[in-house]
């Protein structure tokens, strides 16, 4: 089973590397489709835990996206979010906070039903929580989680774990903030919603 998964991952990586190389050659380094290929390949590396390989792809996507797409373009916001996820995994919480605030700043040009801004709210809450800024983190974590729960049916299956991560963020917040009653309350609420999270401490 693991062997088949590794084979699929290697095949997906090979295809995405080829797609990125082709777009760089034909469209150039700053074309939106090239940036999208960079982001896709970076996301694959991030899912494999290959952070050092993913980071330059996301960094380039953000730098070029800022210059070419403009500050409120949905694709730039996506690249900022991917880089923020990577920095959260590297415990670079202040940097992730800055990226997520940038992604949440300005008018929202994404589809009204989009779930991605809600994930950003939750991730911003996580970045603040990890800096022990619990009171600042709380409203972001709650608004992000509630919004994701409301739009769960519209979230593509591969992205549905975002809902569980958002719920887990709230549980962790209240555990670390020494508010066990709130942690238990949210755990029960998430269970009623069918969201699987680790038990409150």
mmCIF file of C-alpha atoms in Angstrom:
data_model
loop_
_atom_site.group_PDB
_atom_site.id
_atom_site.type_symbol
_atom_site.label_atom_id
_atom_site.label_comp_id
_atom_site.label_asym_id
_atom_site.label_seq_id
_atom_site.Cartn_x
_atom_site.Cartn_y
_atom_site.Cartn_z
ATOM 1 C CA UNK A 1 0.000 0.000 0.000
ATOM 2 C CA UNK A 2 2.744 2.449 1.011
ATOM 3 C CA UNK A 3 4.697 1.484 -2.096
ATOM 4 C CA UNK A 4 1.764 2.335 -4.361
ATOM 5 C CA UNK A 5 1.354 5.710 -2.648
ATOM 6 C CA UNK A 6 5.058 6.479 -3.064
ATOM 7 C CA UNK A 7 4.790 5.548 -6.738
ATOM 8 C CA UNK A 8 1.792 7.862 -7.205
ATOM 9 C CA UNK A 9 3.626 10.684 -5.400
ATOM 10 C CA UNK A 10 6.697 10.214 -7.601
ATOM 11 C CA UNK A 11 4.531 10.223 -10.715
ATOM 12 C CA UNK A 12 2.673 13.362 -9.584
ATOM 13 C CA UNK A 13 5.969 15.081 -8.815
ATOM 14 C CA UNK A 14 7.425 14.150 -12.215
ATOM 15 C CA UNK A 15 4.355 15.505 -14.037
ATOM 16 C CA UNK A 16 4.349 18.748 -12.059
ATOM 17 C CA UNK A 17 8.088 19.288 -12.530
ATOM 18 C CA UNK A 18 7.608 18.825 -16.291
ATOM 19 C CA UNK A 19 4.601 21.164 -16.327
ATOM 20 C CA UNK A 20 6.535 23.875 -14.489
ATOM 21 C CA UNK A 21 9.563 23.518 -16.774
ATOM 22 C CA UNK A 22 7.337 23.726 -19.852
ATOM 23 C CA UNK A 23 5.510 26.809 -18.636
ATOM 24 C CA UNK A 24 8.743 28.533 -17.694
ATOM 25 C CA UNK A 25 10.100 27.852 -21.164
ATOM 26 C CA UNK A 26 6.985 28.808 -23.149
ATOM 27 C CA UNK A 27 5.281 31.440 -20.992
ATOM 28 C CA UNK A 28 8.136 32.872 -18.961
ATOM 29 C CA UNK A 29 8.889 33.092 -15.250
ATOM 30 C CA UNK A 30 6.230 35.701 -14.440
ATOM 31 C CA UNK A 31 3.191 34.338 -16.268
ATOM 32 C CA UNK A 32 0.215 33.554 -13.967
ATOM 33 C CA UNK A 33 0.125 29.951 -15.213
ATOM 34 C CA UNK A 34 3.807 29.532 -14.359
ATOM 35 C CA UNK A 35 3.137 30.883 -10.866
ATOM 36 C CA UNK A 36 0.247 28.432 -10.491
ATOM 37 C CA UNK A 37 2.538 25.531 -11.459
ATOM 38 C CA UNK A 38 5.104 26.704 -8.908
ATOM 39 C CA UNK A 39 2.450 26.764 -6.213
ATOM 40 C CA UNK A 40 1.140 23.313 -7.130
ATOM 41 C CA UNK A 41 4.604 21.763 -7.019
ATOM 42 C CA UNK A 42 5.374 23.550 -3.753
ATOM 43 C CA UNK A 43 2.139 22.236 -2.239
ATOM 44 C CA UNK A 44 3.109 18.698 -3.213
ATOM 45 C CA UNK A 45 6.539 19.090 -1.587
ATOM 46 C CA UNK A 46 4.923 20.604 1.523
ATOM 47 C CA UNK A 47 2.545 17.636 1.825
ATOM 48 C CA UNK A 48 5.612 15.359 1.709
ATOM 49 C CA UNK A 49 7.347 17.340 4.449
ATOM 50 C CA UNK A 50 10.036 18.570 2.044
ATOM 51 C CA UNK A 51 9.982 22.101 3.387
ATOM 52 C CA UNK A 52 13.361 23.260 2.120
ATOM 53 C CA UNK A 53 12.418 22.300 -1.456
ATOM 54 C CA UNK A 54 8.956 23.858 -1.240
ATOM 55 C CA UNK A 55 10.043 27.180 0.277
ATOM 56 C CA UNK A 56 11.838 28.742 -2.738
ATOM 57 C CA UNK A 57 8.850 27.929 -4.955
ATOM 58 C CA UNK A 58 6.419 29.646 -2.588
ATOM 59 C CA UNK A 59 8.797 32.547 -1.982
ATOM 60 C CA UNK A 60 9.190 33.171 -5.697
ATOM 61 C CA UNK A 61 5.428 32.868 -6.200
ATOM 62 C CA UNK A 62 4.832 35.528 -3.538
ATOM 63 C CA UNK A 63 7.543 37.882 -4.791
ATOM 64 C CA UNK A 64 6.471 37.697 -8.426
ATOM 65 C CA UNK A 65 2.778 37.656 -7.529
ATOM 66 C CA UNK A 66 3.099 40.891 -5.569
ATOM 67 C CA UNK A 67 4.680 42.563 -8.570
ATOM 68 C CA UNK A 68 2.606 41.057 -11.377
ATOM 69 C CA UNK A 69 -0.816 40.282 -9.885
ATOM 70 C CA UNK A 70 -1.314 43.058 -7.349
ATOM 71 C CA UNK A 71 -2.098 42.971 -3.623
ATOM 72 C CA UNK A 72 -5.710 41.749 -3.717
ATOM 73 C CA UNK A 73 -5.483 39.098 -6.429
ATOM 74 C CA UNK A 74 -6.878 35.727 -5.212
ATOM 75 C CA UNK A 75 -3.838 33.858 -6.538
ATOM 76 C CA UNK A 76 -1.406 36.049 -4.599
ATOM 77 C CA UNK A 77 -3.465 35.454 -1.458
ATOM 78 C CA UNK A 78 -3.187 31.720 -2.117
ATOM 79 C CA UNK A 79 0.612 31.913 -2.498
ATOM 80 C CA UNK A 80 0.889 33.951 0.704
ATOM 81 C CA UNK A 81 -1.168 31.316 2.504
ATOM 82 C CA UNK A 82 0.981 28.438 1.281
ATOM 83 C CA UNK A 83 4.161 30.194 2.401
ATOM 84 C CA UNK A 84 2.522 30.956 5.759
ATOM 85 C CA UNK A 85 1.639 27.261 6.191
ATOM 86 C CA UNK A 86 5.240 26.352 5.521
ATOM 87 C CA UNK A 87 6.523 28.935 8.002
ATOM 88 C CA UNK A 88 4.067 27.663 10.631
ATOM 89 C CA UNK A 89 5.537 24.187 10.111
ATOM 90 C CA UNK A 90 8.995 25.737 10.653
ATOM 91 C CA UNK A 91 7.795 27.539 13.846
ATOM 92 C CA UNK A 92 8.326 30.934 12.210
ATOM 93 C CA UNK A 93 5.141 32.259 13.747
ATOM 94 C CA UNK A 94 5.691 36.022 13.495
ATOM 95 C CA UNK A 95 6.563 35.725 9.812
ATOM 96 C CA UNK A 96 3.487 33.568 9.168
ATOM 97 C CA UNK A 97 1.346 36.146 10.977
ATOM 98 C CA UNK A 98 2.646 38.902 8.692
ATOM 99 C CA UNK A 99 1.919 36.874 5.535
ATOM 100 C CA UNK A 100 -1.595 35.970 6.672
ATOM 101 C CA UNK A 101 -2.441 39.569 7.598
ATOM 102 C CA UNK A 102 -1.295 40.592 4.121
ATOM 103 C CA UNK A 103 -3.499 37.879 2.579
ATOM 104 C CA UNK A 104 -6.504 39.008 4.641
ATOM 105 C CA UNK A 105 -5.924 42.711 3.989
ATOM 106 C CA UNK A 106 -7.865 44.734 1.437
ATOM 107 C CA UNK A 107 -11.036 43.866 -0.476
ATOM 108 C CA UNK A 108 -11.834 40.200 -0.896
ATOM 109 C CA UNK A 109 -11.945 39.435 -4.624
ATOM 110 C CA UNK A 110 -12.608 35.754 -4.150
ATOM 111 C CA UNK A 111 -15.917 34.042 -4.819
ATOM 112 C CA UNK A 112 -18.542 34.730 -2.116
ATOM 113 C CA UNK A 113 -18.736 31.013 -1.333
ATOM 114 C CA UNK A 114 -14.960 30.625 -1.058
ATOM 115 C CA UNK A 115 -13.728 28.841 2.067
ATOM 116 C CA UNK A 116 -10.091 29.903 1.718
ATOM 117 C CA UNK A 117 -10.366 33.286 3.540
ATOM 118 C CA UNK A 118 -11.842 31.384 6.489
ATOM 119 C CA UNK A 119 -8.883 29.018 6.578
ATOM 120 C CA UNK A 120 -6.599 32.078 6.597
ATOM 121 C CA UNK A 121 -8.449 33.453 9.615
ATOM 122 C CA UNK A 122 -7.928 30.176 11.436
ATOM 123 C CA UNK A 123 -4.248 30.019 10.477
ATOM 124 C CA UNK A 124 -3.753 33.604 11.664
ATOM 125 C CA UNK A 125 -5.275 32.546 14.964
ATOM 126 C CA UNK A 126 -2.804 29.661 15.167
ATOM 127 C CA UNK A 127 0.144 31.974 14.478
ATOM 128 C CA UNK A 128 -1.005 34.297 17.287
ATOM 129 C CA UNK A 129 -1.653 31.404 19.672
ATOM 130 C CA UNK A 130 1.864 30.079 19.090
ATOM 131 C CA UNK A 131 3.161 33.516 20.093
ATOM 132 C CA UNK A 132 1.093 33.165 23.319
ATOM 133 C CA UNK A 133 -1.188 36.023 22.261
ATOM 134 C CA UNK A 134 -4.267 34.067 23.272
ATOM 135 C CA UNK A 135 -6.805 36.903 23.497
ATOM 136 C CA UNK A 136 -5.879 38.078 19.984
ATOM 137 C CA UNK A 137 -5.973 34.539 18.625
ATOM 138 C CA UNK A 138 -9.414 33.633 19.968
ATOM 139 C CA UNK A 139 -11.695 35.648 17.601
ATOM 140 C CA UNK A 140 -9.696 34.599 14.527
ATOM 141 C CA UNK A 141 -9.804 30.927 15.462
ATOM 142 C CA UNK A 142 -13.530 31.006 16.241
ATOM 143 C CA UNK A 143 -14.597 32.968 13.146
ATOM 144 C CA UNK A 144 -12.431 30.790 10.898
ATOM 145 C CA UNK A 145 -13.709 27.526 12.359
ATOM 146 C CA UNK A 146 -17.371 28.560 12.341
ATOM 147 C CA UNK A 147 -17.133 29.734 8.752
ATOM 148 C CA UNK A 148 -15.429 26.534 7.624
ATOM 149 C CA UNK A 149 -18.110 24.455 9.357
ATOM 150 C CA UNK A 150 -20.824 26.402 7.530
ATOM 151 C CA UNK A 151 -19.153 25.901 4.140
ATOM 152 C CA UNK A 152 -17.813 22.403 4.711
ATOM 153 C CA UNK A 153 -19.940 20.886 1.923
ATOM 154 C CA UNK A 154 -18.392 23.302 -0.597
ATOM 155 C CA UNK A 155 -14.796 22.478 0.375
ATOM 156 C CA UNK A 156 -13.098 20.048 -2.054
ATOM 157 C CA UNK A 157 -12.449 16.665 -0.429
ATOM 158 C CA UNK A 158 -8.632 16.969 -0.463
ATOM 159 C CA UNK A 159 -8.969 20.262 1.458
ATOM 160 C CA UNK A 160 -11.548 19.097 4.041
ATOM 161 C CA UNK A 161 -8.872 18.474 6.716
ATOM 162 C CA UNK A 162 -8.770 22.281 7.027
ATOM 163 C CA UNK A 163 -11.964 21.990 9.081
ATOM 164 C CA UNK A 164 -10.397 19.525 11.526
ATOM 165 C CA UNK A 165 -7.254 21.642 11.816
ATOM 166 C CA UNK A 166 -9.374 24.715 12.570
ATOM 167 C CA UNK A 167 -11.258 22.849 15.277
ATOM 168 C CA UNK A 168 -8.042 21.470 16.734
ATOM 169 C CA UNK A 169 -6.644 25.003 16.859
ATOM 170 C CA UNK A 170 -9.490 26.123 19.125
ATOM 171 C CA UNK A 171 -9.039 23.120 21.435
ATOM 172 C CA UNK A 172 -5.298 23.820 21.681
ATOM 173 C CA UNK A 173 -5.938 27.498 22.375
ATOM 174 C CA UNK A 174 -8.164 26.827 25.360
ATOM 175 C CA UNK A 175 -5.929 24.036 26.673
ATOM 176 C CA UNK A 176 -2.884 26.303 26.591
ATOM 177 C CA UNK A 177 -4.850 29.298 27.900
ATOM 178 C CA UNK A 178 -5.938 27.212 30.914
ATOM 179 C CA UNK A 179 -9.643 27.434 30.039
ATOM 180 C CA UNK A 180 -10.600 23.733 30.256
ATOM 181 C CA UNK A 181 -14.348 24.379 30.307
ATOM 182 C CA UNK A 182 -14.134 26.183 26.962
ATOM 183 C CA UNK A 183 -11.969 23.406 25.561
ATOM 184 C CA UNK A 184 -14.530 20.760 26.575
ATOM 185 C CA UNK A 185 -17.407 22.882 25.255
ATOM 186 C CA UNK A 186 -15.790 23.224 21.827
ATOM 187 C CA UNK A 187 -14.779 19.588 21.725
ATOM 188 C CA UNK A 188 -18.397 18.564 22.294
ATOM 189 C CA UNK A 189 -19.646 21.042 19.702
ATOM 190 C CA UNK A 190 -17.190 19.772 17.103
ATOM 191 C CA UNK A 191 -18.167 16.170 17.852
ATOM 192 C CA UNK A 192 -21.821 17.086 17.255
ATOM 193 C CA UNK A 193 -20.748 18.549 13.908
ATOM 194 C CA UNK A 194 -18.975 15.292 13.042
ATOM 195 C CA UNK A 195 -15.515 16.865 13.171
ATOM 196 C CA UNK A 196 -12.810 14.592 14.556
ATOM 197 C CA UNK A 197 -10.412 16.341 16.943
ATOM 198 C CA UNK A 198 -8.194 15.183 19.792
ATOM 199 C CA UNK A 199 -9.885 15.210 23.186
ATOM 200 C CA UNK A 200 -9.649 18.288 25.380
ATOM 201 C CA UNK A 201 -7.074 17.986 28.169
#
